[in-house]
Coordinates of C-alpha atoms and ligand atoms in Angstrom, one line a residue:
M701 CA 70.6 109.2 171.9
D702 CA 69.2 108.5 175.6
H703 CA 70.5 105.1 176.3
Q704 CA 67.6 102.8 175.6
T705 CA 68.0 103.5 171.9
Q706 CA 71.5 103.2 172.3
T707 CA 71.1 99.9 173.0
I708 CA 69.0 99.2 169.8
T709 CA 72.3 100.7 167.5
D710 CA 74.5 98.2 169.5
I711 CA 72.2 95.4 168.9
I712 CA 72.0 96.3 165.0
L713 CA 75.6 96.8 165.2
K714 CA 76.7 93.4 167.1
A715 CA 74.0 91.6 164.3
A716 CA 76.2 93.3 161.3
E717 CA 79.1 91.8 163.0
R718 CA 78.0 88.6 163.4
A719 CA 76.7 88.3 159.3
R720 CA 80.4 89.6 158.4
V721 CA 81.9 86.9 160.6
E722 CA 79.6 83.9 159.3
T723 CA 79.2 84.3 155.9
S724 CA 83.1 85.5 155.8
N725 CA 84.2 82.2 153.3
E726 CA 81.4 83.2 150.5
P727 CA 82.7 85.0 147.7
E728 CA 82.0 88.5 147.3
P729 CA 79.5 89.4 143.9
G730 CA 81.1 91.9 141.2
L731 CA 79.7 94.5 140.3
T732 CA 77.4 95.0 137.4
K733 CA 78.2 97.2 135.3
R734 CA 76.3 97.0 131.8
V735 CA 73.3 94.5 130.7
K736 CA 72.8 93.9 127.1
W737 CA 69.5 92.6 126.5
P738 CA 68.4 89.8 125.6
V739 CA 69.9 88.2 128.6
T740 CA 70.3 84.3 129.1
C741 CA 69.1 82.6 132.3
T742 CA 67.8 79.3 133.6
V743 CA 63.5 80.0 134.8
G744 CA 62.2 77.4 136.9
P745 CA 58.8 77.1 138.4
G746 CA 57.4 80.1 139.9
L747 CA 59.9 82.3 137.4
E748 CA 62.0 81.2 139.9
G749 CA 66.0 82.5 138.3
A750 CA 64.3 84.9 135.8
I751 CA 65.1 88.3 135.5
A752 CA 62.8 90.9 134.8
C753 CA 64.4 94.1 134.6
E754 CA 67.9 95.9 135.2
S755 CA 67.0 98.0 139.1
R756 CA 69.6 100.6 141.3
V757 CA 67.1 100.7 143.7
G758 CA 68.3 97.4 145.9
Y759 CA 70.2 94.6 146.0
V760 CA 70.3 91.3 147.7
N761 CA 72.6 88.4 147.9
G762 CA 71.7 85.0 149.3
A763 CA 74.8 83.4 149.7
K764 CA 76.4 86.4 151.5
G765 CA 72.7 87.5 153.4
W766 CA 73.7 91.2 152.4
L767 CA 70.5 93.9 151.8
I768 CA 71.6 97.0 150.2
Y769 CA 69.4 99.7 149.3
R770 CA 70.9 102.3 147.1
G771 CA 74.7 100.8 147.6
Y772 CA 74.4 101.5 151.3
D773 CA 73.9 98.6 154.0
I774 CA 71.5 97.5 155.5
F775 CA 73.1 97.4 158.8
D776 CA 74.1 100.9 158.2
L777 CA 70.8 102.0 156.9
A778 CA 69.6 100.9 160.7
A779 CA 72.0 101.8 163.1
H780 CA 72.4 105.4 161.4
S781 CA 69.8 106.6 159.0
N782 CA 65.7 106.8 159.9
F783 CA 62.7 106.2 157.6
E784 CA 62.0 109.1 155.6
E785 CA 66.4 109.4 155.0
V786 CA 65.7 105.6 153.7
C787 CA 62.3 106.3 151.5
Y788 CA 64.4 109.7 150.1
L789 CA 67.6 106.9 149.3
L790 CA 65.3 104.7 147.0
L791 CA 63.5 107.4 145.3
H792 CA 66.0 109.7 144.8
G793 CA 69.1 107.9 144.6
S794 CA 71.4 109.6 146.5
L795 CA 71.5 110.5 150.6
P796 CA 69.7 113.9 151.2
T797 CA 71.7 117.0 152.4
A798 CA 70.3 118.6 155.9
D799 CA 68.4 121.3 153.8
E800 CA 66.7 118.3 151.3
F801 CA 66.3 116.1 154.3
R802 CA 64.1 118.6 156.3
A803 CA 61.8 119.6 153.0
F804 CA 61.3 115.9 152.5
R805 CA 60.3 115.0 155.8
D806 CA 58.2 118.2 156.5
R807 CA 56.8 117.1 152.9
L808 CA 55.4 113.5 153.9
A809 CA 54.4 114.9 157.6
E810 CA 52.1 117.7 155.3
Y811 CA 51.1 114.5 153.4
R812 CA 49.7 112.3 156.2
W813 CA 46.1 114.5 155.9
V814 CA 43.9 111.8 153.6
N815 CA 41.0 113.3 154.9
K816 CA 38.7 112.4 151.5
T817 CA 40.5 109.0 150.9
L818 CA 39.2 108.2 154.9
R819 CA 35.8 109.9 154.0
M820 CA 35.2 107.0 151.1
L821 CA 36.9 104.1 153.0
M822 CA 34.7 104.9 155.8
G823 CA 31.4 104.4 153.5
F824 CA 32.5 100.3 153.5
P825 CA 32.2 97.9 156.3
I826 CA 36.3 98.3 157.3
E827 CA 35.5 96.6 161.2
E828 CA 34.5 93.7 159.1
M829 CA 36.8 93.1 156.5
H830 CA 41.1 92.3 157.5
P831 CA 43.0 95.0 157.5
M832 CA 44.9 94.4 154.7
A833 CA 42.0 94.1 152.4
A834 CA 41.2 97.7 153.6
L835 CA 44.3 99.3 152.8
R836 CA 44.4 97.8 149.5
L837 CA 40.7 99.2 149.4
G838 CA 42.1 103.0 150.7
V839 CA 44.8 102.8 148.5
N840 CA 43.2 102.9 145.6
L841 CA 41.0 105.3 146.8
M842 CA 44.0 107.8 147.3
R843 CA 43.8 108.2 143.5
Q844 CA 40.2 110.3 143.4
E845 CA 42.1 112.8 146.5
F846 CA 45.1 113.1 144.9
T847 CA 45.1 112.3 140.9
Y848 CA 42.7 113.8 138.3
A849 CA 43.2 110.4 136.6
D850 CA 39.8 109.6 135.6
S851 CA 38.6 113.0 134.6
R852 CA 41.7 114.1 132.3
E853 CA 39.7 116.6 130.2
R854 CA 37.7 118.1 133.0
R855 CA 40.9 119.1 134.7
P856 CA 40.1 122.3 136.3
V857 CA 42.9 125.0 136.6
K858 CA 44.8 124.3 140.0
G859 CA 43.6 127.5 141.6
N860 CA 39.9 126.6 141.6
I861 CA 40.8 123.4 142.8
I862 CA 38.3 122.9 146.6
G863 CA 40.7 121.5 148.1
S864 CA 39.5 117.6 149.3
D865 CA 38.6 118.1 153.1
E866 CA 37.3 121.4 152.4
D867 CA 33.9 120.4 153.7
S868 CA 33.9 118.9 157.0
I869 CA 30.5 116.6 156.2
P870 CA 30.2 114.1 159.0
M871 CA 30.0 110.5 158.3
E872 CA 28.3 108.0 159.5
T873 CA 29.7 104.2 159.9
K874 CA 29.4 101.4 162.7
P875 CA 32.7 100.5 164.1
R876 CA 32.5 97.6 166.1
G877 CA 31.1 97.5 169.0
E878 CA 29.4 100.7 168.2
T879 CA 26.0 101.4 166.7
H880 CA 26.0 104.2 165.4
A881 CA 29.4 106.9 165.2
I882 CA 30.0 109.8 163.6
Y883 CA 33.6 110.5 161.9
E884 CA 34.5 114.1 161.0
F885 CA 38.5 115.0 160.3
K886 CA 39.7 118.1 161.4
R887 CA 40.1 120.6 158.5
R888 CA 44.2 121.9 157.0
S889 CA 45.2 125.4 157.8
R890 CA 44.1 127.6 154.8
A891 CA 47.8 128.0 153.9
R892 CA 47.7 123.8 154.2
R893 CA 44.8 123.4 152.2
L894 CA 45.5 125.7 149.4
R895 CA 49.5 124.1 149.6
A896 CA 47.3 120.2 149.0
S897 CA 45.3 122.1 146.2
Q898 CA 48.8 122.7 144.7
Q899 CA 49.6 119.2 145.2
M900 CA 46.9 117.4 143.2
D901 CA 49.1 115.8 140.0
D902 CA 49.3 113.3 137.5
A903 CA 49.2 109.6 139.1
G904 CA 52.9 108.8 137.6
S905 CA 55.1 111.3 139.1
I906 CA 57.4 111.3 142.6
Q907 CA 54.2 113.1 144.2
S908 CA 52.6 111.0 143.7
A909 CA 55.1 108.3 145.0
Y910 CA 55.1 111.1 148.8
H911 CA 51.6 111.0 148.9
L912 CA 51.5 107.0 149.1
I913 CA 54.1 106.5 151.8
A914 CA 52.4 109.4 153.8
G915 CA 48.7 108.7 153.0
M916 CA 49.6 104.9 153.5
A917 CA 50.9 105.2 157.4
T918 CA 47.5 107.4 158.1
L919 CA 44.7 104.8 156.7
A920 CA 46.4 101.7 158.2
A921 CA 46.4 103.5 161.7
A922 CA 43.1 104.6 161.1
I923 CA 41.8 100.9 159.9
S924 CA 43.7 99.9 163.3
R925 CA 41.8 102.2 165.7
V926 CA 38.4 100.9 163.5
H927 CA 39.3 97.6 164.5
Q928 CA 40.0 98.5 167.9
G929 CA 36.5 100.7 168.1
L930 CA 37.8 103.4 168.2
M931 CA 38.1 106.8 166.2
P932 CA 40.2 107.6 163.8
L933 CA 42.5 110.6 164.7
D934 CA 44.1 113.0 163.3
P935 CA 48.3 112.9 162.1
D936 CA 50.6 114.5 164.2
P937 CA 52.7 116.9 161.9
E938 CA 55.5 117.0 164.5
L939 CA 56.5 113.2 165.4
S940 CA 58.6 111.5 162.7
H941 CA 57.3 109.0 160.2
A942 CA 57.5 105.9 163.1
A943 CA 56.3 108.0 166.1
N944 CA 53.3 110.1 164.6
L945 CA 52.3 106.1 163.2
L946 CA 52.5 104.7 166.7
Y947 CA 50.7 107.6 168.1
M948 CA 47.8 107.6 165.4
M949 CA 47.8 103.6 165.9
T950 CA 47.4 104.1 170.0
G951 CA 45.9 107.1 170.5
R952 CA 49.4 107.6 173.0
R953 CA 53.0 109.7 171.5
P954 CA 55.3 107.4 172.3
T955 CA 58.2 107.1 173.8
P956 CA 61.8 107.2 172.3
L957 CA 62.8 103.8 172.5
E958 CA 58.9 102.7 170.6
E959 CA 59.7 105.2 168.3
R960 CA 63.5 103.8 167.3
V961 CA 62.1 100.2 167.1
M962 CA 58.9 100.9 165.1
D963 CA 61.5 103.3 162.7
V964 CA 64.4 100.6 162.6
C965 CA 61.6 97.8 161.6
L966 CA 60.4 100.6 158.9
I967 CA 63.8 100.4 157.2
L968 CA 64.5 96.7 157.4
H969 CA 61.0 96.2 155.3
A970 CA 61.8 98.8 152.6
D971 CA 62.8 97.5 149.7
H972 CA 64.0 93.7 148.5
G973 CA 64.7 93.2 145.5
M974 CA 62.4 91.3 142.8
N975 CA 60.0 89.7 145.8
A976 CA 56.4 88.8 144.8
S977 CA 54.7 92.1 145.4
T978 CA 57.3 94.3 144.3
F979 CA 57.1 92.1 140.8
A980 CA 53.4 92.6 141.0
S981 CA 53.1 96.1 141.7
L982 CA 55.5 96.6 138.5
V983 CA 53.6 94.1 136.3
V984 CA 50.5 96.9 137.2
A985 CA 52.5 99.7 136.0
S986 CA 54.0 97.6 132.9
T987 CA 50.2 98.6 131.6
L988 CA 50.9 102.3 132.3
A989 CA 47.9 101.8 134.8
D990 CA 49.1 104.5 137.7
I991 CA 50.8 104.4 140.3
Y992 CA 47.9 103.9 142.7
L993 CA 46.4 100.9 140.9
A994 CA 50.0 99.7 141.0
V995 CA 50.4 99.7 145.4
G996 CA 47.2 98.1 145.4
S997 CA 48.3 95.1 143.5
G998 CA 51.8 95.5 145.6
V999 CA 49.4 95.4 149.0
A1000 CA 47.6 92.8 147.6
A1001 CA 50.7 90.1 146.7
L1002 CA 51.3 91.4 150.1
Q1003 CA 49.0 89.8 152.0
G1004 CA 49.1 86.0 151.2
P1005 CA 50.2 83.7 153.9
L1006 CA 53.9 82.6 151.6
H1007 CA 54.8 86.6 151.1
G1008 CA 54.3 88.8 153.9
G1009 CA 51.0 87.6 155.5
A1010 CA 53.4 85.1 157.0
N1011 CA 53.9 88.1 159.7
E1012 CA 50.6 87.4 161.5
Q1013 CA 50.5 83.9 160.4
V1014 CA 53.5 83.6 162.2
I1015 CA 52.2 84.5 166.0
Y1016 CA 49.0 82.2 165.9
M1017 CA 51.4 79.5 165.4
L1018 CA 53.5 80.8 168.5
E1019 CA 50.7 80.3 170.2
E1020 CA 49.3 77.1 169.5
L1021 CA 52.8 76.2 170.2
A1022 CA 53.3 77.7 173.3
E1023 CA 49.7 76.6 174.3
T1024 CA 50.4 72.7 173.7
G1025 CA 54.6 72.9 174.6
D1026 CA 55.5 70.0 172.4
V1027 CA 57.3 71.9 169.6
T1028 CA 59.2 68.5 168.5
G1029 CA 56.1 66.8 167.6
W1030 CA 54.7 69.8 166.2
I1031 CA 57.3 70.2 163.5
G1032 CA 57.6 66.7 162.5
K1033 CA 53.9 66.4 162.2
K1034 CA 54.0 69.9 159.8
L1035 CA 56.4 68.2 158.2
A1036 CA 54.8 64.8 157.3
A1037 CA 51.9 67.0 155.8
K1038 CA 54.4 68.6 153.6
D1039 CA 53.2 72.1 154.9
R1040 CA 55.3 75.4 155.5
I1041 CA 56.7 76.5 158.8
M1042 CA 55.9 79.7 158.8
G1043 CA 58.5 82.7 158.6
F1044 CA 61.1 80.3 157.6
G1045 CA 62.9 79.9 154.4
H1046 CA 63.1 82.6 151.0
R1047 CA 63.4 81.7 147.3
V1048 CA 67.2 83.7 147.4
Y1049 CA 68.5 83.6 151.0
K1050 CA 70.5 80.8 152.0
A1051 CA 72.5 82.5 154.8
Y1052 CA 70.4 83.7 157.9
D1053 CA 67.9 86.9 156.4
P1054 CA 69.8 90.0 157.9
R1055 CA 66.4 91.5 159.0
A1056 CA 66.1 88.3 161.0
R1057 CA 69.4 88.7 162.9
V1058 CA 68.4 92.3 163.7
L1059 CA 64.8 91.4 164.7
G1060 CA 65.3 88.5 166.4
P1061 CA 68.0 90.1 169.5
L1062 CA 65.6 93.0 169.3
A1063 CA 62.5 91.0 170.3
E1064 CA 64.5 89.5 172.5
A1065 CA 65.0 92.2 174.2
L1066 CA 61.7 93.7 174.4
A1067 CA 60.0 90.9 175.0
R1068 CA 62.1 90.9 178.1
G1069 CA 60.0 90.8 181.2
K1070 CA 56.4 90.8 179.1
P1071 CA 54.1 87.9 180.3
D1072 CA 52.7 88.4 176.9
V1073 CA 55.0 87.9 174.5
E1074 CA 57.7 86.5 176.6
P1075 CA 57.1 83.1 176.6
L1076 CA 56.0 83.0 173.1
F1077 CA 60.0 84.7 172.3
R1078 CA 60.7 81.6 174.2
V1079 CA 58.9 79.2 172.0
A1080 CA 60.2 80.4 169.1
Q1081 CA 63.9 80.4 170.1
Q1082 CA 63.3 76.6 170.6
L1083 CA 61.3 76.7 166.7
E1084 CA 64.0 78.1 165.2
A1085 CA 66.7 76.1 167.1
E1086 CA 64.5 72.8 166.0
V1087 CA 64.4 73.6 162.3
L1088 CA 67.9 75.2 161.9
N1089 CA 68.9 71.6 163.7
R1090 CA 66.7 69.4 161.1
F1091 CA 67.2 72.0 157.8
G1092 CA 70.6 74.7 158.7
N1093 CA 73.1 73.2 156.7
E1094 CA 71.5 70.6 154.2
K1095 CA 68.4 72.6 153.1
K1096 CA 69.6 76.6 154.3
I1097 CA 66.3 76.2 155.8
F1098 CA 66.4 80.1 157.6
P1099 CA 64.2 82.5 160.1
N1100 CA 63.4 85.6 157.3
V1101 CA 62.0 88.8 158.6
D1102 CA 58.4 88.0 159.5
F1103 CA 59.7 85.3 162.1
Y1104 CA 60.2 87.3 164.6
S1105 CA 58.9 91.2 163.3
G1106 CA 55.5 90.2 164.8
L1107 CA 56.8 89.6 168.5
V1108 CA 58.4 92.9 168.4
Y1109 CA 55.3 94.6 167.4
R1110 CA 53.3 92.5 169.8
S1111 CA 56.1 94.2 172.4
L1112 CA 54.7 97.4 171.3
G1113 CA 51.1 96.7 172.1
I1114 CA 50.3 96.2 168.5
E1115 CA 47.3 93.5 167.3
P1116 CA 48.6 90.4 165.1
E1117 CA 46.2 91.7 162.1
M1118 CA 47.6 95.0 161.7
F1119 CA 51.7 93.1 161.3
T1120 CA 51.2 92.8 157.5
P1121 CA 50.1 96.3 157.2
L1122 CA 52.9 97.4 158.9
F1123 CA 55.1 95.7 156.5
A1124 CA 53.1 97.5 153.6
V1125 CA 53.7 100.7 154.7
S1126 CA 56.8 100.4 154.9
R1127 CA 57.5 98.6 151.3
V1128 CA 55.6 101.3 149.7
A1129 CA 58.9 102.8 149.9
G1130 CA 60.0 100.3 147.5
W1131 CA 57.4 99.2 145.6
T1132 CA 57.4 103.4 144.1
A1133 CA 60.7 103.8 143.6
R1134 CA 61.1 101.2 141.3
V1135 CA 57.8 101.2 139.8
L1136 CA 59.4 105.4 138.7
E1137 CA 62.7 103.6 138.2
Y1138 CA 61.0 100.9 135.7
L1139 CA 58.7 103.7 133.8
H1140 CA 61.7 105.3 132.7
N1141 CA 62.6 102.2 131.0
N1142 CA 58.9 100.9 130.7
R1143 CA 58.3 97.8 128.5
I1144 CA 55.1 95.7 129.0
F1145 CA 56.1 92.6 131.2
R1146 CA 54.4 89.4 129.0
P1147 CA 55.9 86.4 130.1
R1148 CA 54.5 83.2 128.5
A1149 CA 53.2 79.6 129.6
I1150 CA 53.9 76.3 128.5
Y1151 CA 51.0 75.1 127.0
V1152 CA 50.1 71.4 127.8
G1153 CA 46.8 70.6 126.8
E1154 CA 45.8 69.0 124.1
F1155 CA 45.1 70.7 120.3
H1156 CA 42.5 69.2 117.0
K1157 CA 39.5 68.6 120.3
E1158 CA 36.2 68.1 118.1
F1159 CA 33.4 70.8 119.7
P1160 CA 30.4 68.0 120.2
S1161 CA 27.1 68.3 119.1
P1162 CA 24.4 69.7 122.1
A1163 CA 23.2 66.5 121.7
E1164 CA 26.7 64.7 123.2
R1165 CA 26.4 67.3 126.2
G1166 CA 22.6 67.5 127.2
F1167 CA 21.6 70.1 126.1
Ligands
SDX1396 C1 58.8 87.0 152.4 O1 60.9 87.3 148.5 C2 61.2 88.1 149.4 O2 61.9 88.8 148.9 C3 60.1 88.3 149.9 C4 60.5 88.7 151.4 C5 60.1 90.4 150.7 O3 61.0 91.4 151.7 O4 59.8 90.5 150.1 O5 61.5 88.5 152.0 C6 59.1 89.2 152.6 O6 57.5 86.9 151.7 C7 59.3 86.2 153.1 C8 58.7 84.8 153.5 C9 57.2 84.4 154.1 N1 56.8 83.4 154.0 C10 57.0 82.2 154.9 O7 57.7 82.3 155.3 C11 56.0 81.5 154.3 C12 56.7 80.0 154.9 N2 57.6 79.5 153.3 C13 57.8 79.4 152.2 O8 56.5 79.2 152.3 C14 59.1 79.5 151.5 O9 60.1 79.6 152.3 C15 59.1 80.4 150.0 C16 57.8 81.1 149.9 C17 59.6 81.9 151.6 C18 60.1 81.1 149.5 O10 59.3 79.4 148.6 P1 60.0 78.9 147.4 O11 61.4 79.4 147.4 O12 59.2 78.7 146.7 O13 60.6 78.0 148.1 P2 60.0 76.4 147.6 O14 58.5 76.6 148.9 O15 59.9 75.7 146.9 O16 60.5 75.3 149.0 C19 62.2 75.0 149.0 C20 62.1 73.8 149.5 C21 61.4 72.4 149.9 O17 61.6 71.5 149.8 P3 61.4 70.6 148.9 O18 60.7 70.2 148.4 O19 62.8 71.1 147.8 O20 62.2 69.1 149.6 O21 62.5 73.6 150.8 C22 61.6 73.6 151.8 C23 60.3 73.4 150.5 O22 59.9 72.0 151.3 N3 61.1 75.1 152.6 C24 60.5 74.2 153.6 C25 59.9 75.7 154.5 N4 60.3 77.2 153.3 C26 60.8 75.9 151.9 N5 59.7 73.3 154.1 C27 59.3 73.5 155.6 N6 59.4 74.9 155.8 C28 59.2 76.4 155.1 N7 58.8 77.2 155.5

């Protein structure tokens, strides 16, 4: 480990120690051994307090500020693991052995090619779409490349399948700033194509989860390139998931520091309890719709500014504040208008979000000396101090994961509109792990609404309605 990547680990370990000290007064929760359904709970608006299912995938404790994946603390995972390993852990339930890790990492690297999906996606005006809308579309299109979900009865014999990238028909599209461009994706080697044809599977298997984790990074990077008016790049199977993601977006192989920073961001965002996008994925999967459509719903839910979309909004807010310089006056106006301050508050955390504990100091270290980021970081610090001063003790409103992540991405040279897609590229690990877990013991989700309308209204005559 070089000096710079060691600095990142030191930041994480320091954040872990602060978290431990600051929440030491809160009692530790006991382990839940068995759940006997039905369970009794009090449900508030927005299903607050409702229990949707049992899970072994991950755990969030709002009082202690704990985030746990399969029993492992998020700080330990961020300090000592990597995104591929975390994906394996979330999907399979335990850390991989060295052999299992190598095999899994190689499989993900192989599954980065999503040529047929890209060809379909490039037929849409993605340069005009928000990257999250394009990503959702791409995820749904992936099922046409990797499954026979729509043609079960005409399912070909596996040996006869033509690899999805067998042809290399040039595709025409118009990325921003160009009137005409041709995309052509490199063909895979014959061995890879054959293996790819054997990978076609039902749309609810663990293979689908691997395809989604590997393929969504390629899709997000391609969308980012088109938005920059550039051609999508082929993946580099020699690079780690984090390094390849950065490479496919920027066209430059990242430094070890940049790779490590992206890896930490991917680890921190991979899973987070029964958040809105995870629940959306589970609801769709519970109808036995396939996992590609379920994950597409996760992407859609994540896009909103009350959820993952907040990270993009935070940067715009910081830019506005850096321009005016009046943080106190701005907060006063926001609160008077009952507006939400982006990047603050959380349904579960009543302590500092452990991910923000890492991302804040990380942003500080990376912003140092960068004229386009450092002033924004300073404003972010002022804003945090002001919000904690007003709400910290009483309402327990702290920065959440989305407050500092954008500053970290900005330091890596990434455009704000890609912040939420990067969240999705990581969270797909949690979505798929939880969907596959839920399907083992599936029951369709079907809550109720409290009807507050009327009964026995008399149907009016056409004349009464002016027909
Ligand atoms: C994510 O659920 C997850 O796990 C999500 C997530 C994940 O990893 O999946 O952690 C990722 O989505 C992070 C959240 C990103 N969103 C934002 O940063 C948007 C701003 N924050 C919020 O609007 C809000 O805090 C939520 C949406 C995050 C939580 O909403 P709740 O639980 O419904 O809380 P609320 O809106 O009902 O607020 C409760 C009180 C209110 O005060 P009172 O009316 O009770 O007096 O807290 C206040 C609110 O006014 N409040 C805020 C605030 N957040 C809460 N006031 C101002 N600004 C805020 N950001």
